[in-house]
XYZ file of C-alpha atoms in Angstrom:
467
model
C 45.883 -36.399 20.170
C 44.274 -37.351 16.898
C 41.119 -38.368 18.743
C 41.005 -35.025 20.561
C 41.455 -33.143 17.272
C 38.635 -35.113 15.687
C 36.373 -34.196 18.600
C 37.082 -30.474 18.106
C 36.707 -30.467 14.309
C 33.111 -29.939 13.152
C 31.758 -32.718 10.975
C 28.868 -30.673 9.590
C 26.722 -27.648 10.351
C 23.183 -26.391 9.917
C 21.253 -23.151 10.203
C 17.621 -22.067 10.193
C 16.893 -19.342 7.657
C 19.355 -16.501 8.086
C 20.175 -17.434 11.682
C 23.600 -18.336 12.980
C 24.962 -21.724 11.933
C 25.763 -24.356 14.579
C 28.319 -27.097 14.098
C 28.240 -30.780 14.904
C 31.122 -32.829 16.323
C 31.676 -36.457 17.071
C 31.176 -37.406 20.735
C 33.491 -39.948 22.445
C 30.721 -42.569 22.314
C 30.339 -42.115 18.564
C 27.123 -40.053 18.700
C 26.718 -36.585 17.227
C 27.154 -33.587 19.524
C 25.513 -30.354 18.303
C 26.588 -26.916 19.431
C 24.086 -24.884 21.422
C 21.943 -22.617 19.278
C 20.154 -19.416 20.141
C 16.873 -18.908 18.323
C 15.094 -15.659 18.775
C 11.368 -15.313 18.761
C 10.561 -12.541 16.275
C 14.237 -11.538 16.518
C 13.564 -9.775 19.805
C 16.369 -10.381 22.370
C 13.806 -10.551 25.177
C 12.382 -13.716 23.599
C 15.730 -15.505 23.149
C 15.435 -19.182 24.091
C 18.362 -21.572 24.306
C 17.949 -25.316 23.879
C 18.920 -27.818 26.541
C 20.916 -30.926 25.869
C 20.459 -34.395 27.262
C 22.795 -33.693 30.191
C 21.760 -30.067 30.753
C 25.034 -28.796 29.304
C 23.442 -26.629 26.615
C 24.192 -29.107 23.838
C 22.074 -31.537 21.872
C 18.587 -31.148 20.459
C 16.273 -28.230 21.295
C 14.700 -28.442 24.716
C 10.950 -28.321 25.453
C 11.021 -24.587 26.261
C 11.595 -23.837 22.589
C 8.786 -25.996 21.273
C 5.772 -23.839 22.260
C 7.303 -20.750 20.673
C 8.264 -22.658 17.539
C 4.757 -24.071 17.396
C 3.160 -20.643 17.630
C 5.473 -19.309 14.949
C 4.540 -22.191 12.636
C 0.807 -21.624 13.225
C 0.607 -17.846 12.905
C 3.645 -16.729 10.861
C 4.606 -17.572 7.265
C 7.076 -20.375 6.713
C 10.625 -19.028 6.717
C 9.735 -15.931 8.759
C 11.348 -13.393 8.894
C 13.331 -14.024 5.680
C 10.285 -14.983 3.608
C 8.492 -11.656 4.153
C 9.290 -7.964 3.793
C 11.093 -6.163 6.666
C 7.956 -4.164 7.494
C 5.833 -7.311 7.981
C 6.034 -7.561 11.764
C 5.296 -3.909 12.707
C 2.436 -3.810 10.214
C 0.879 -7.036 11.487
C 1.147 -5.934 15.126
C -0.709 -2.685 14.502
C -3.132 -4.428 12.151
C -3.995 -6.876 14.948
C -4.588 -3.982 17.362
C -6.968 -2.289 14.924
C -8.765 -5.585 14.228
C -9.305 -6.115 17.959
C -10.723 -2.600 18.399
C -12.906 -3.042 15.314
C -14.231 -6.347 16.650
C -15.364 -4.727 19.899
C -16.919 -1.784 18.052
C -18.676 -4.211 15.731
C -20.263 -6.030 18.655
C -21.713 -2.740 19.922
C -23.048 -1.947 16.431
C -24.574 -5.427 16.018
C -26.285 -5.102 19.400
C -27.810 -1.787 18.298
C -29.041 -3.171 14.953
C -30.680 -6.203 16.565
C -32.315 -3.918 19.107
C -33.633 -1.677 16.333
C -35.008 -4.590 14.309
C -37.019 -5.681 17.314
C -35.161 -8.529 18.987
C -36.582 -8.806 22.472
C -39.647 -6.732 21.591
C -42.902 -8.706 21.663
C -44.597 -6.138 19.386
C -41.995 -6.452 16.634
C -43.117 -8.004 13.344
C -41.050 -10.834 11.864
C -42.034 -9.879 8.306
C -41.055 -6.220 8.891
C -37.690 -7.273 10.307
C -37.137 -9.604 7.331
C -38.010 -6.844 4.851
C -35.606 -4.446 6.560
C -32.834 -7.041 6.422
C -33.440 -7.768 2.726
C -33.409 -4.069 1.785
C -30.208 -3.612 3.776
C -28.455 -6.546 2.085
C -29.583 -5.718 -1.457
C -28.379 -2.117 -1.095
C -24.977 -3.364 -0.017
C -24.726 -5.818 -2.919
C -25.424 -3.115 -5.481
C -22.928 -0.792 -3.802
C -20.257 -3.501 -3.880
C -20.643 -3.980 -7.646
C -20.713 -0.250 -8.437
C -17.685 0.590 -6.287
C -15.625 -2.286 -7.737
C -16.422 -1.003 -11.254
C -15.750 2.642 -10.346
C -12.545 2.382 -8.332
C -11.271 -1.176 -8.788
C -8.453 -0.156 -11.129
C -7.181 2.520 -8.740
C -6.835 0.457 -5.565
C -3.408 -0.990 -6.431
C -1.901 2.439 -7.093
C -2.785 3.910 -3.699
C -3.172 0.817 -1.536
C -2.160 2.565 1.687
C -4.574 5.452 1.225
C -7.492 3.188 0.303
C -6.697 0.876 3.210
C -6.949 3.769 5.623
C -10.055 5.087 3.855
C -11.765 1.693 4.176
C -11.193 1.516 7.933
C -12.391 5.070 8.561
C -15.494 4.371 6.455
C -16.066 1.185 8.468
C -16.076 3.232 11.685
C -18.589 5.623 10.145
C -20.803 2.681 9.149
C -20.767 1.279 12.677
C -21.589 4.723 14.094
C -24.680 4.838 11.854
C -25.728 1.410 13.135
C -25.381 2.503 16.756
C -27.426 5.652 16.095
C -30.104 3.846 14.059
C -32.325 2.711 17.008
C -32.448 6.287 18.327
C -34.427 7.379 15.224
C -36.811 4.467 14.486
C -38.547 6.305 11.643
C -35.292 6.354 9.660
C -34.060 2.949 10.810
C -34.303 1.135 7.464
C -32.630 3.946 5.560
C -29.881 4.256 8.184
C -28.964 0.558 8.309
C -29.122 0.349 4.505
C -26.685 3.246 4.227
C -24.477 1.604 6.826
C -24.464 -1.704 4.986
C -23.684 0.098 1.726
C -20.633 1.632 3.404
C -19.602 -1.747 4.834
C -19.777 -3.391 1.418
C -17.538 -0.645 0.006
C -15.213 -1.349 2.928
C -15.127 -5.053 2.077
C -14.149 -4.313 -1.544
C -11.549 -1.645 -0.730
C -10.178 -3.477 2.297
C -9.984 -6.874 0.616
C -8.400 -5.532 -2.572
C -5.784 -3.469 -0.750
C -5.026 -6.371 1.591
C -4.266 -8.455 -1.513
C -2.004 -5.700 -2.869
C -0.132 -5.543 0.444
C 0.230 -9.329 0.456
C 2.022 -9.068 -2.899
C 4.382 -6.553 -1.284
C 4.990 -8.652 1.838
C 5.553 -12.013 0.135
C 9.228 -12.327 -0.842
C 9.478 -15.991 -1.832
C 6.473 -16.426 -4.112
C 4.566 -17.315 -0.933
C 1.499 -15.114 -1.334
C -0.855 -17.948 -0.406
C 1.037 -18.692 2.808
C 1.223 -15.003 3.814
C -2.492 -14.595 3.117
C -3.405 -17.774 5.019
C -1.363 -16.790 8.081
C -2.856 -13.291 8.006
C -6.285 -14.939 8.087
C -5.202 -17.059 11.070
C -3.964 -13.995 12.932
C -7.202 -12.150 12.215
C -9.273 -15.124 13.368
C -7.356 -15.291 16.654
C -7.829 -11.551 17.232
C -11.546 -11.768 16.413
C -11.908 -14.687 18.812
C -10.293 -12.625 21.560
C -12.579 -9.712 20.644
C -15.603 -12.020 20.847
C -14.688 -13.173 24.342
C -14.137 -9.600 25.537
C -17.432 -8.553 23.908
C -19.290 -11.184 25.914
C -17.995 -9.508 29.070
C -18.441 -5.944 27.833
C -21.969 -5.978 26.380
C -23.837 -6.794 29.629
C -22.067 -3.874 31.291
C -22.900 -1.224 28.672
C -26.096 -2.449 26.980
C -28.415 -0.788 29.509
C -26.670 2.594 29.281
C -26.673 4.152 25.767
C -24.329 6.966 26.792
C -21.773 4.485 28.168
C -22.096 2.360 25.048
C -21.510 5.392 22.842
C -18.537 6.452 24.966
C -16.961 3.001 24.619
C -17.551 3.148 20.870
C -15.759 6.491 20.495
C -12.852 5.254 22.613
C -12.520 2.083 20.529
C -12.872 4.067 17.299
C -10.041 6.371 18.334
C -7.832 3.355 19.019
C -8.922 1.782 15.733
C -8.037 4.803 13.605
C -4.734 5.361 15.412
C -3.692 1.717 15.024
C -4.642 1.814 11.348
C -2.579 4.927 10.789
C 0.431 3.358 12.506
C 0.014 0.140 10.508
C -0.156 1.912 7.159
C 2.680 4.269 8.094
C 4.856 1.237 8.960
C 4.698 -0.007 5.356
C 7.770 0.545 3.186
C 6.742 -0.144 -0.425
C 9.681 -0.198 -2.845
C 7.669 0.445 -6.014
C 6.749 3.935 -7.177
C 3.244 5.295 -7.415
C 2.517 8.895 -8.381
C 2.773 10.394 -4.901
C 6.016 8.586 -4.037
C 7.502 9.433 -7.437
C 6.583 13.089 -6.939
C 8.259 13.149 -3.510
C 11.429 11.473 -4.757
C 11.614 13.614 -7.902
C 11.074 16.862 -5.992
C 13.880 15.961 -3.589
C 16.126 15.021 -6.524
C 15.487 18.287 -8.384
C 16.082 20.386 -5.265
C 19.068 18.560 -3.731
C 20.407 16.216 -6.391
C 19.792 13.187 -4.138
C 17.320 10.311 -4.419
C 15.280 9.447 -1.339
C 15.388 5.824 -0.239
C 12.096 3.880 0.061
C 11.954 4.197 3.861
C 12.242 7.995 3.839
C 9.827 8.443 0.950
C 7.188 6.177 2.510
C 7.422 8.111 5.782
C 6.785 11.348 3.884
C 4.019 10.004 1.629
C 0.669 11.733 2.288
C -1.996 9.334 3.530
C -4.995 11.635 3.897
C -4.504 13.893 0.866
C -3.034 11.347 -1.559
C -6.310 11.111 -3.465
C -6.136 14.683 -4.771
C -2.728 15.462 -6.330
C -2.079 19.047 -7.403
C -1.146 17.883 -10.923
C -3.610 15.887 -13.010
C -1.437 13.223 -14.681
C -3.107 10.782 -17.071
C -1.043 7.945 -18.561
C -2.230 5.841 -21.490
C -4.881 8.232 -22.827
C -6.365 7.597 -26.319
C -4.720 9.533 -29.134
C -8.049 10.697 -30.573
C -8.730 12.642 -27.383
C -5.785 14.978 -28.034
C -5.925 15.599 -31.787
C -8.555 16.428 -34.395
C -6.415 17.444 -37.410
C -3.179 16.562 -39.221
C -1.612 19.793 -37.981
C -2.318 18.913 -34.355
C -0.817 15.448 -34.881
C 2.339 16.941 -36.408
C 2.587 19.441 -33.568
C 2.150 16.688 -30.994
C 4.742 14.383 -32.581
C 7.352 17.080 -33.231
C 10.299 16.779 -30.888
C 9.126 13.493 -29.326
C 11.837 10.858 -29.837
C 10.670 8.709 -26.930
C 7.831 6.164 -27.314
C 5.257 8.475 -25.756
C 3.498 11.720 -26.688
C 2.749 14.360 -24.090
C 0.178 17.160 -24.023
C 0.289 19.833 -21.302
C -2.568 22.163 -20.408
C -1.009 24.884 -18.253
C -4.248 26.551 -17.198
C -5.705 23.298 -15.839
C -2.322 21.958 -14.668
C -3.132 18.792 -16.609
C -0.729 16.443 -18.374
C -1.986 13.725 -20.726
C 0.344 11.065 -22.092
C -0.184 8.826 -25.131
C 1.883 5.636 -24.920
C 3.361 3.700 -27.813
C 2.884 -0.014 -28.328
C 6.566 -0.417 -27.388
C 6.304 1.479 -24.092
C 7.624 -0.607 -21.198
C 7.938 0.104 -17.466
C 10.980 2.365 -17.902
C 9.254 4.391 -20.628
C 6.154 4.799 -18.468
C 8.337 5.881 -15.554
C 10.050 8.473 -17.764
C 6.696 9.723 -19.100
C 5.387 10.154 -15.549
C 8.617 11.892 -14.558
C 8.277 14.200 -17.563
C 4.731 15.106 -16.553
C 5.753 15.783 -12.938
C 8.670 17.951 -14.121
C 6.186 20.071 -16.082
C 4.068 20.343 -12.943
C 7.140 21.430 -10.959
C 7.582 24.350 -13.363
C 4.388 25.857 -11.929
C 5.428 25.426 -8.302
C 7.875 27.195 -6.002
C 11.169 25.791 -4.806
C 14.709 25.458 -6.132
C 15.253 23.731 -9.487
C 18.293 22.939 -11.640
C 19.446 25.892 -13.726
C 18.045 24.602 -17.013
C 14.602 24.022 -15.459
C 14.658 27.381 -13.645
C 15.000 29.078 -17.009
C 12.009 27.166 -18.360
C 9.960 28.048 -15.262
C 10.536 31.727 -15.951
C 9.146 31.248 -19.443
C 6.113 29.427 -18.061
C 5.423 32.219 -15.586
C 5.546 34.700 -18.445
C 2.091 33.326 -19.259
C 2.484 32.547 -22.964
C 0.095 29.672 -23.693
C 1.604 29.192 -27.145
C 4.943 28.237 -25.548
C 3.531 24.941 -24.171
C 4.854 22.879 -27.073
C 8.215 24.640 -26.892
C 8.451 23.940 -23.164
C 7.610 20.270 -23.744
C 10.375 19.917 -26.333
C 12.857 21.713 -24.070
C 12.017 19.444 -21.132
C 12.607 16.448 -23.391
C 16.151 17.702 -23.907
C 16.634 18.297 -20.176
C 15.341 14.835 -19.338
C 17.757 13.253 -21.796
C 20.468 14.336 -19.337
C 18.617 14.134 -16.019
C 16.549 10.958 -16.321
C 19.424 8.422 -16.704
C 21.007 9.864 -13.550
C 17.650 9.847 -11.765
C 16.925 6.252 -12.821
C 20.329 5.061 -11.643
C 19.808 6.878 -8.332
C 16.451 5.119 -7.889
C 18.016 1.715 -8.417
C 20.938 2.485 -6.102
C 18.576 3.714 -3.354
C 16.646 0.437 -3.432
C 13.623 1.242 -5.615
C 12.276 -1.472 -7.911
C 12.170 0.255 -11.297
C 11.342 -2.886 -13.302
C 7.742 -2.435 -12.165
C 5.610 0.409 -10.862
C 2.257 1.271 -9.295
C 1.404 4.180 -11.553
C -2.167 4.381 -12.793
C -1.990 3.582 -16.520
C -4.916 3.134 -18.901
C -4.878 0.469 -21.627
C -4.790 2.733 -24.708
C -1.709 2.413 -26.950
C -0.948 4.111 -30.272
C 1.382 4.006 -33.262
C 2.689 7.074 -35.095
C 5.398 8.082 -37.557
C 8.299 10.347 -36.710
C 9.276 12.789 -39.444
C 11.517 13.006 -41.367
C 12.953 9.534 -40.699
C 9.448 7.992 -40.663
C 10.345 5.773 -37.756
C 7.374 4.019 -36.227
C 6.664 4.209 -32.488
């Protein structure tokens, strides 16, 4: 009986990631006998594979059927998947692979058109003219890459989803220009140069936003692994696109209308897949558009939206042009020119930020103190958005409804009074709002708000405290 009990009592156990644990017992011959495990490929039940034991009884080491799937997972997915990445990793990567495949086929059509326009296959074409066209095209793109990185580089993290979608739409436009370029030979150089300029902007915006999304997806300080596996997936998709292109180009190259029709079909698929990929993302940090959505819902219903709901509602096409102009981290000298203006600006501000509100322009500018941390910046942005809500329709808490009536009275001189009153309201509302954000799953210790580098120090009368 003791021997039977020892056979039934597990000696040890093991598990892979967050999967179910399997125990190990002592076999009658003294060897170890492992329980059967069920590993799921991508956690889809349809891909469940059970190992086979030495005797076919479902026990022992994993059978050969599991090895190919495990090998593919090791090659193309980050180590520790799915626990080492964000929950939205798989749906995003699936749609991203679909868009990359469509883009690869469209790119082959565009490359065929450019080579045709340069003169490949034309005995009358000049090598020096083709070289000059190529050099002008490349130099234009290089300059565009530098200028765009300087102009918009600091904004790409804040609206990564919008810029990601923008980059892919611009890439489709660039390829359309390349396809149309041979039709108008007189404008060929200008057309391909413009196209390459757009493609270089795409490379900056797409690469930068891909890096920002990698930071979001990596959950175990494994950014390098996530990025490397994303590159492997993209390479595999591009290889498949190359093979399909070799079959497709001979069929459509002699018929421009068919080639253009295929391009529009692939472009439609490309844009749709991109939209689905970006919409699948659930980013748990707040940028201005997500903060505005969550705050509006909180002011109207007293509830805080969770990250999934807010990301589904976040505007992707119109996120570049918010109704309220909110500037965080502006220089102090931009807002004041006299001692009186400084005193007026500081009066009533007990938080480590100063706020100036221009009602006519619907513009809020915020000066940050040297001591301003992420929570202070989040409160300052919330304060600015609350002021913007006073000029919009919709239900508000009673204390803010009263202030909105004063704003609609049209007294410009009441701006400073309204700012001080909203400070008092936020002293009650913001702690509740912040706690609701944390409970709903938002990461409030960091943010994706666009903040400039200016900081200031000022004295608070009459205590003369320094902020």
